[in-house]
Amino acid sequence: GECLCNPVRFFAILSMQRSGSGWFETLLNSHLNISSNGEIFSSFPRRSNVSSVFMTLDQVYNLDWYSSAAKNSCSAAVGLKWMLNQ
């Protein structure tokens, strides 16, 4: 199918609070083949050290493969929102 030859792109929305990033993320998520997973580093343990950051990123970027989190069987882009003060 079409999806097999399209690589999945990873992205991060880097932003500050009250800048419209929530609206932008909602806009991205309205696309059937884009999945943004929100502010994954708002919880301190997920950003407490480099190992936990890499582990969290690995989990987020593999959500569509290992769980039912995918909105569609063909995700073209998977990402997250990372606030600059985190």
Short mmCIF file of N, CA and C in Angstrom, two decimals:
data_model
loop_
_atom_site.label_atom_id
_atom_site.label_comp_id
_atom_site.label_asym_id
_atom_site.label_seq_id
_atom_site.Cartn_x
_atom_site.Cartn_y
_atom_site.Cartn_z
N GLY A 1 0.81 -1.19 0.00
CA GLY A 1 0.00 0.00 0.00
C GLY A 1 0.85 1.26 0.00
N GLU A 2 0.18 2.34 -0.10
CA GLU A 2 0.84 3.65 -0.13
C GLU A 2 1.65 3.91 1.13
N CYS A 3 1.17 3.44 2.26
CA CYS A 3 1.82 3.74 3.54
C CYS A 3 3.17 3.04 3.69
N LEU A 4 3.31 1.89 3.10
CA LEU A 4 4.54 1.13 3.28
C LEU A 4 5.76 1.84 2.70
N CYS A 5 5.56 2.64 1.68
CA CYS A 5 6.71 3.30 1.06
C CYS A 5 6.92 4.71 1.60
N ASN A 6 6.04 5.18 2.47
CA ASN A 6 6.20 6.52 3.05
C ASN A 6 6.84 6.40 4.43
N PRO A 7 8.00 6.99 4.63
CA PRO A 7 8.62 6.94 5.96
C PRO A 7 7.85 7.80 6.95
N VAL A 8 7.86 7.38 8.20
CA VAL A 8 7.24 8.18 9.25
C VAL A 8 8.24 9.26 9.66
N ARG A 9 7.79 10.49 9.70
CA ARG A 9 8.62 11.62 10.11
C ARG A 9 8.35 11.92 11.57
N PHE A 10 9.39 12.26 12.30
CA PHE A 10 9.25 12.63 13.71
C PHE A 10 9.38 14.14 13.82
N PHE A 11 8.63 14.73 14.75
CA PHE A 11 8.70 16.17 14.93
C PHE A 11 8.53 16.53 16.40
N ALA A 12 8.99 17.72 16.73
CA ALA A 12 8.78 18.30 18.07
C ALA A 12 8.35 19.74 17.88
N ILE A 13 7.32 20.13 18.59
CA ILE A 13 6.87 21.51 18.61
C ILE A 13 7.56 22.16 19.81
N LEU A 14 8.52 23.02 19.57
CA LEU A 14 9.22 23.73 20.64
C LEU A 14 8.51 25.05 20.84
N SER A 15 8.12 25.33 22.09
CA SER A 15 7.28 26.50 22.31
C SER A 15 7.40 27.01 23.74
N MET A 16 6.76 28.14 23.96
CA MET A 16 6.61 28.71 25.30
C MET A 16 5.11 28.74 25.61
N GLN A 17 4.77 28.79 26.90
CA GLN A 17 3.37 28.84 27.29
C GLN A 17 2.69 30.08 26.71
N ARG A 18 1.40 29.93 26.46
CA ARG A 18 0.55 31.03 25.98
C ARG A 18 1.00 31.58 24.63
N SER A 19 1.50 30.71 23.77
CA SER A 19 1.99 31.17 22.47
C SER A 19 1.17 30.63 21.30
N GLY A 20 0.13 29.86 21.58
CA GLY A 20 -0.67 29.28 20.51
C GLY A 20 -0.27 27.87 20.13
N SER A 21 0.61 27.27 20.91
CA SER A 21 1.07 25.92 20.57
C SER A 21 -0.04 24.88 20.71
N GLY A 22 -0.96 25.10 21.64
CA GLY A 22 -2.09 24.18 21.80
C GLY A 22 -2.99 24.19 20.57
N TRP A 23 -3.24 25.38 20.05
CA TRP A 23 -4.04 25.52 18.83
C TRP A 23 -3.32 24.84 17.66
N PHE A 24 -2.02 25.09 17.57
CA PHE A 24 -1.23 24.50 16.48
C PHE A 24 -1.24 22.97 16.56
N GLU A 25 -1.11 22.45 17.78
CA GLU A 25 -1.12 21.00 17.95
C GLU A 25 -2.49 20.43 17.58
N THR A 26 -3.56 21.12 17.96
CA THR A 26 -4.91 20.68 17.58
C THR A 26 -5.06 20.66 16.06
N LEU A 27 -4.53 21.68 15.41
CA LEU A 27 -4.57 21.73 13.95
C LEU A 27 -3.83 20.54 13.34
N LEU A 28 -2.64 20.25 13.86
CA LEU A 28 -1.89 19.09 13.35
C LEU A 28 -2.66 17.79 13.57
N ASN A 29 -3.23 17.63 14.78
CA ASN A 29 -3.96 16.40 15.09
C ASN A 29 -5.25 16.24 14.30
N SER A 30 -5.73 17.31 13.70
CA SER A 30 -6.94 17.19 12.88
C SER A 30 -6.65 16.49 11.56
N HIS A 31 -5.38 16.38 11.21
CA HIS A 31 -4.99 15.64 10.01
C HIS A 31 -4.96 14.15 10.35
N LEU A 32 -5.55 13.35 9.50
CA LEU A 32 -5.68 11.92 9.77
C LEU A 32 -4.36 11.20 9.95
N ASN A 33 -3.30 11.66 9.29
CA ASN A 33 -2.03 10.94 9.32
C ASN A 33 -0.96 11.60 10.19
N ILE A 34 -1.36 12.53 11.05
CA ILE A 34 -0.42 13.19 11.95
C ILE A 34 -0.88 12.96 13.38
N SER A 35 0.06 12.61 14.24
CA SER A 35 -0.26 12.36 15.64
C SER A 35 0.73 13.10 16.54
N SER A 36 0.22 14.09 17.27
CA SER A 36 1.05 14.82 18.23
C SER A 36 0.58 14.42 19.63
N ASN A 37 1.52 14.10 20.50
CA ASN A 37 1.20 13.50 21.79
C ASN A 37 1.27 14.45 22.98
N GLY A 38 1.24 15.74 22.75
CA GLY A 38 1.15 16.71 23.83
C GLY A 38 2.46 16.97 24.54
N GLU A 39 2.34 17.58 25.73
CA GLU A 39 3.50 17.96 26.54
C GLU A 39 3.98 16.76 27.36
N ILE A 40 4.82 15.96 26.78
CA ILE A 40 5.25 14.74 27.46
C ILE A 40 6.25 15.00 28.58
N PHE A 41 6.88 16.17 28.59
CA PHE A 41 7.87 16.45 29.63
C PHE A 41 7.34 17.37 30.72
N SER A 42 6.02 17.50 30.84
CA SER A 42 5.47 18.33 31.92
C SER A 42 5.67 17.65 33.28
N SER A 43 5.84 16.34 33.27
CA SER A 43 6.11 15.58 34.49
C SER A 43 7.62 15.53 34.74
N PHE A 44 8.06 15.96 35.93
CA PHE A 44 9.50 16.05 36.21
C PHE A 44 10.25 14.73 36.03
N PRO A 45 9.74 13.58 36.49
CA PRO A 45 10.51 12.34 36.32
C PRO A 45 10.87 12.02 34.86
N ARG A 46 10.05 12.47 33.94
CA ARG A 46 10.33 12.20 32.52
C ARG A 46 11.47 13.05 31.98
N ARG A 47 11.85 14.09 32.70
CA ARG A 47 12.93 14.98 32.23
C ARG A 47 14.03 15.13 33.27
N SER A 48 14.06 14.24 34.26
CA SER A 48 15.01 14.37 35.37
C SER A 48 16.46 14.12 34.96
N ASN A 49 16.68 13.29 33.96
CA ASN A 49 18.04 13.06 33.46
C ASN A 49 17.98 12.64 32.00
N VAL A 50 19.12 12.58 31.37
CA VAL A 50 19.17 12.31 29.94
C VAL A 50 18.60 10.93 29.61
N SER A 51 18.84 9.95 30.45
CA SER A 51 18.32 8.60 30.18
C SER A 51 16.80 8.58 30.17
N SER A 52 16.18 9.28 31.12
CA SER A 52 14.72 9.30 31.16
C SER A 52 14.14 10.08 29.98
N VAL A 53 14.85 11.12 29.52
CA VAL A 53 14.41 11.87 28.34
C VAL A 53 14.43 10.96 27.12
N PHE A 54 15.53 10.23 26.91
CA PHE A 54 15.62 9.32 25.76
C PHE A 54 14.58 8.21 25.84
N MET A 55 14.37 7.67 27.03
CA MET A 55 13.38 6.60 27.19
C MET A 55 11.97 7.12 26.86
N THR A 56 11.65 8.33 27.34
CA THR A 56 10.34 8.92 27.06
C THR A 56 10.17 9.17 25.57
N LEU A 57 11.19 9.74 24.94
CA LEU A 57 11.11 9.98 23.49
C LEU A 57 10.93 8.68 22.71
N ASP A 58 11.64 7.65 23.12
CA ASP A 58 11.52 6.35 22.46
C ASP A 58 10.10 5.81 22.58
N GLN A 59 9.51 5.95 23.76
CA GLN A 59 8.14 5.47 23.96
C GLN A 59 7.15 6.25 23.11
N VAL A 60 7.30 7.56 23.07
CA VAL A 60 6.37 8.39 22.29
C VAL A 60 6.48 8.08 20.81
N TYR A 61 7.69 8.01 20.30
CA TYR A 61 7.86 7.81 18.87
C TYR A 61 7.51 6.39 18.43
N ASN A 62 7.35 5.46 19.37
CA ASN A 62 6.94 4.10 19.03
C ASN A 62 5.49 3.80 19.37
N LEU A 63 4.73 4.79 19.85
CA LEU A 63 3.34 4.56 20.24
C LEU A 63 2.51 3.94 19.12
N ASP A 64 2.64 4.47 17.94
CA ASP A 64 1.81 3.99 16.84
C ASP A 64 2.12 2.54 16.46
N TRP A 65 3.33 2.09 16.75
CA TRP A 65 3.69 0.72 16.41
C TRP A 65 3.27 -0.28 17.48
N TYR A 66 3.36 0.09 18.75
CA TYR A 66 3.19 -0.88 19.83
C TYR A 66 1.88 -0.77 20.59
N SER A 67 1.02 0.15 20.26
CA SER A 67 -0.24 0.28 20.99
C SER A 67 -1.35 0.66 20.05
N SER A 68 -2.51 0.85 20.62
CA SER A 68 -3.66 1.26 19.80
C SER A 68 -3.78 2.77 19.76
N ALA A 69 -2.70 3.49 20.05
CA ALA A 69 -2.74 4.95 20.08
C ALA A 69 -2.86 5.55 18.68
N ALA A 70 -2.56 4.77 17.68
CA ALA A 70 -2.61 5.29 16.31
C ALA A 70 -4.05 5.63 15.92
N LYS A 71 -4.22 6.78 15.31
CA LYS A 71 -5.54 7.17 14.81
C LYS A 71 -5.81 6.47 13.49
N ASN A 72 -4.78 5.98 12.88
CA ASN A 72 -4.87 5.45 11.53
C ASN A 72 -3.74 4.45 11.36
N SER A 73 -3.91 3.51 10.49
CA SER A 73 -2.84 2.53 10.28
C SER A 73 -1.68 3.11 9.48
N CYS A 74 -1.81 4.35 9.05
CA CYS A 74 -0.77 4.96 8.21
C CYS A 74 -0.39 6.34 8.76
N SER A 75 0.43 6.38 9.77
CA SER A 75 0.89 7.67 10.31
C SER A 75 2.05 8.18 9.48
N ALA A 76 1.94 9.42 9.03
CA ALA A 76 3.01 10.03 8.25
C ALA A 76 3.95 10.82 9.14
N ALA A 77 3.44 11.28 10.30
CA ALA A 77 4.26 12.08 11.22
C ALA A 77 3.79 11.85 12.64
N VAL A 78 4.75 11.68 13.55
CA VAL A 78 4.46 11.47 14.97
C VAL A 78 5.34 12.44 15.75
N GLY A 79 4.76 13.12 16.73
CA GLY A 79 5.55 14.09 17.47
C GLY A 79 5.02 14.41 18.84
N LEU A 80 5.53 15.50 19.38
CA LEU A 80 5.23 15.92 20.74
C LEU A 80 5.41 17.42 20.86
N LYS A 81 4.97 17.94 22.01
CA LYS A 81 5.15 19.36 22.30
C LYS A 81 6.12 19.47 23.47
N TRP A 82 7.14 20.30 23.33
CA TRP A 82 8.17 20.46 24.36
C TRP A 82 8.28 21.94 24.68
N MET A 83 7.87 22.29 25.88
CA MET A 83 7.93 23.69 26.30
C MET A 83 9.37 24.05 26.66
N LEU A 84 9.80 25.22 26.28
CA LEU A 84 11.19 25.63 26.45
C LEU A 84 11.60 25.74 27.92
N ASN A 85 10.64 25.93 28.83
CA ASN A 85 11.00 26.02 30.25
C ASN A 85 11.06 24.64 30.90
N GLN A 86 10.89 23.58 30.17
CA GLN A 86 10.95 22.23 30.73
C GLN A 86 12.32 21.67 30.43
#
